[in-house]
Amino acid sequence: MLRRVLKEVKEYKAASVATPIFMIGEVLMETLIPFLMASIIDDGVNAGDIDHIYKVGGLMILAAAIGLAAGMAGGRFGAKASAGLAKNLRESMFNQIQTYSFANIDRFSTAGLVTRLTTDVTNVQMAYQMSLRMMMRAPASMLCAMLMAFSINAELSMIYLVAVLLLGTILFFIIRHATAYFEQAFPKYDALNASIQENVSAIRVVKAYVREEKETDKFHKASENIYKIFVKAENNVIFNAPLMMFTVYTCIILLSWFGAKMIVVDSLTTGELMSLLAYCMNILMSLMMLSMVFVMISMSTASIRRIYEVLNETSEIHNPKHPVTEVADGSIQFKNVEFAYKKDSEEPVLKNINLDIHSGETIGIIGGTGSAKTSLVNLISRLYDVTKGEILVGGKNVKEYDLDSLRNQVSVVLQKNVLFTGTIYDNLRWGNLEATDEECQEACRLACADEFIERFPKKYETHIEQGGNNVSGGQKQRLCIARALLKKPKILILDDSTSAVDTATDAKIRRAFREEIPDTTKLIIAQRISSVQDADRIIVMEEGEVNGFGTHEELLASNEIYREVYESQTKGGGDFDEKGGAA
């Protein structure tokens, strides 16, 4: 898991290697300074040798300058390496998400993916930087200081050794206990981000239903959960600093006490005692640095696991070894198709589907909510794969096609219409990056979108706000239809994509399709029978099965569900979700 994440260091390996080298250089210079200071006191001040003071003092200044330069270089390279790792992680995760099938995306919440791309990556970045700098600096500083201390006086240095072993053991248990709380915290971030995302994206609904207070309360609870978990974790970590300072001052007192006695009996010099006190601070401060690194690593462990889940998730839908890149025509065949969103599902969403749709036909699809209309059409462009059976497009199994080639020829206007920040032209060219202005305008004419675009002051250069919030639902639907038409597909799927359009405009769109793109196979999912009754044939879906398939007249004569809904709608109301039509 850690190895997979560290693969993303890539071009920043040199900076990652340089950082600990410079940190060791800084440590060596810091370790040398107390030794030189002892020489100044013992051989310079006490002996009255001013030349020795100047000479060794100059060496101290040089050592300090080299240490400062090494520390700055280590900081610079450490920041470059950690920021580079974070950049690569985000790019790899984002690119990996782009390869996911709908089934893969269903396993992660949108808020969870956002948290992993932001908060989790930031935690790993900080942990990596601290590991490169402190993880190398602290042990090296501790080891060098310990060796120098033992070379001066082994007896007094035993105080350090006992303190380090005692503190290390206590810190291990503190951090181990805190890690469990940190691992619980990050899923709570997902819940918090989900609350924010839902509230902001639906702020108009929140205000329309005067739900501000309820939403604020929901956000407060999500935020409070994170607060409580971190407080529990910090209640464990909080003992770290006072315990460390208690140990430092205890060591200083013991060194001063026993060191003073040794000076009196001439078994220790004043300079050596000063060096030992300096090394005491080096050793224990290094231990404190290590404890901070371990706390950060314990926090990032949960983040690394969550990032690894995204990077390790592989798409269930992929290209065959020798993919077909040309779709012959818009014919569609379903042969004994079954489909379930989860492999272990007891009951499939679609079952026993057998359909034969000719190229260029207009097919209406109707049925009650939950009858699996959307699931049916999602299989055609391999947004999901069938569980059993096969689907043929242009006479070939969809699994034989190159995914990009198939999806470019099977254009889908999804149930949830999405527009992106940019001009109308920018949004339209999602369907075809090379489309000319004239082609964009022609697609809008077919989708009856030109009617309202021409009324905008900037026309096709009108800026669309995030999510298309500055256009109406019907306008958004028509722009999405125009975007799909620009792909010039062999199959066009409209998943309830005219539900917000008035019946007159709906009729114009269908007439334009019939007259202008007769060779394109059109699948139209709708709740209104008026939207599909002039289709070549109509599929009636019920509980994941095809209940009827025929022309409007044939279904009126033979299909009870279709007839009941038709009568209820023509008599002034009702659709497939009303009583009688939902049977």
Steps between C-alpha positions, in 0.01 A plus 500: 500500500774747602714388207219578257453850638876571501517403131351844437826670609614443138703800375550625856724210607813717481344759732388218731855366521661845532279601795628243755860551380479872573326429832787269603744776405310742724505248786876445471563873524265535798671209673843654443413839653468382869830315462670817374333699776652266761843555343456880521408481870764247606791585272424863429319676786640296788851498348488868398587413138337772291635360172336167570170678570519685164603189311233269644241781498558541127445127454173529697381781271593295193322191638192709578499650148535158336227361727271791413559455126442123527180558700367747242584266213337210683187706557487607136546152358265350759225745404560428129488122550189499721310750285599297193375179660168671580470630143568157351263329742216734408567457129521120526183481709313733265618308193406172667151630578458588131548131413231381742182346371171604657527189720836620638367849563204356689744363762623847593297803599573827321584664832729209588697538177533877555631441854755248374620740231536789745523431874652153474762605246593802714550271801731275297689805371564628852598155627739447208669836554539436871632149429763627256617773735431406862498123455858522377611798705370386838656149512826631351512784750418264787763247394776758443423678827493169687838393357657836581354493852632148566841601365509784756366312802334158480368504857304823467383401152315202647244756619417570133474136414254423780291809413486410128394139564235606752359777280505284186292230670244746636470684167442171317192426708371860479522512120364147454191595699454830315528339156172313547317832544668659197385208284141570607524870422544500122178316410331773705655755263312323219173554685586866560588561134185317391294732720671807352473377142133411532412829665689724257384319184139505620505841671198620298292206625624560856384860488175418323405258780646720777733219607799718590474422871471123441795501259707706745419249771601209273829672418561573868456133589741387227755759612449407865576133424840593355567730796428227754720241331795739470459608862518134604812451290664818631415402858746217448762698308483793743711308753786502252629858555481521884653153533782605270568824686491322836763257372717781357506696825554186706803412288636855529466490881664159525782602264560823692495320836732212410707712260572762769624226733727365225642848431586537868703176493652591159344205313308739274575847362260795486509497119416131490203556731376782273533268199311224679216741582487610134495137386225432753280756328594360156409145597172578666391756243572240232277259686228765510535549124467127449185493708350778282590302188336187639184695583489637145567157354226347713260763361614441144478120523122515469538748212748272321256211529217710352720629215616144428137389468449752219829418323450126535140499378498364147223551251284198434451622144801507270593467135552155346843406363402572141211750520268585214512874429219538246129468583329378185151636571253582776337159531466367858431146621446380857544122531386342827641793697508512879658775705567567869690794648672265745616152410367353824152650458221249557271659241628651171388849397438384143403147406419307186537797263474412132467788253581556134518868399570595138741774401327837461193403703349729761428296811300630793563355847243549775436350841452586864771631731741216579406296195868510386460719191828683565681177587391359163649780290817532713603154383507603133805728533657276769458745784431170676561145377232235478500225764371239254424492128636744244421828328583555134544843340555509126499120499788464749512440875560831677788334688688468170510876440756758600324688781564847359382395154183343638412794726565751223240318289251445785421847628313515831314793651485385861208540736693757703600778262838657575648815351846631578641843570575675170319640198217325317750421223737344756223274629381401154850402391512232767318305228764584238811705574547576129142614437468830315270779615261407218488135611431606861219727386350226280500256795325762712243550225421127500471504880285818489762673715564777249167658598618612844873536419425772245322698773813516715701824455822304428319216324733197470773678697270518804683378811352196672541498877608193693239226461305712248327695776433802279284306251168327557451123521349486151777716353762282666340188351497644151867604523590147613308352205682736261833398656418133440396566140837659423658157538300396192435161659351191345293453817347785703360426846281757676445393860190698598683799352194701399312475830549873569408601145146604408305261275515731197878525513522126571306437180729734301810315626353162404400628156849640443651166597270316262572731207864598550666186643295212356795258494574543873340247734314697767405360841271735692419431866195696613214506748264678259347269240466804272881508483526148359170413333625594153814283543549206267465265797463536875648290783289469816719418803370352825719386793806442283324310222357587161122494550419607148672597172318636199345801334268741681195336340620145575565579866163673540339182378713245683676654801291575807761718672551718193128534439421599859769766511403634158139534610592662832729755328257586223221546756687774683779357711706209620807316381683177571533581869127541548276222622401272219803566285747367750373145501 
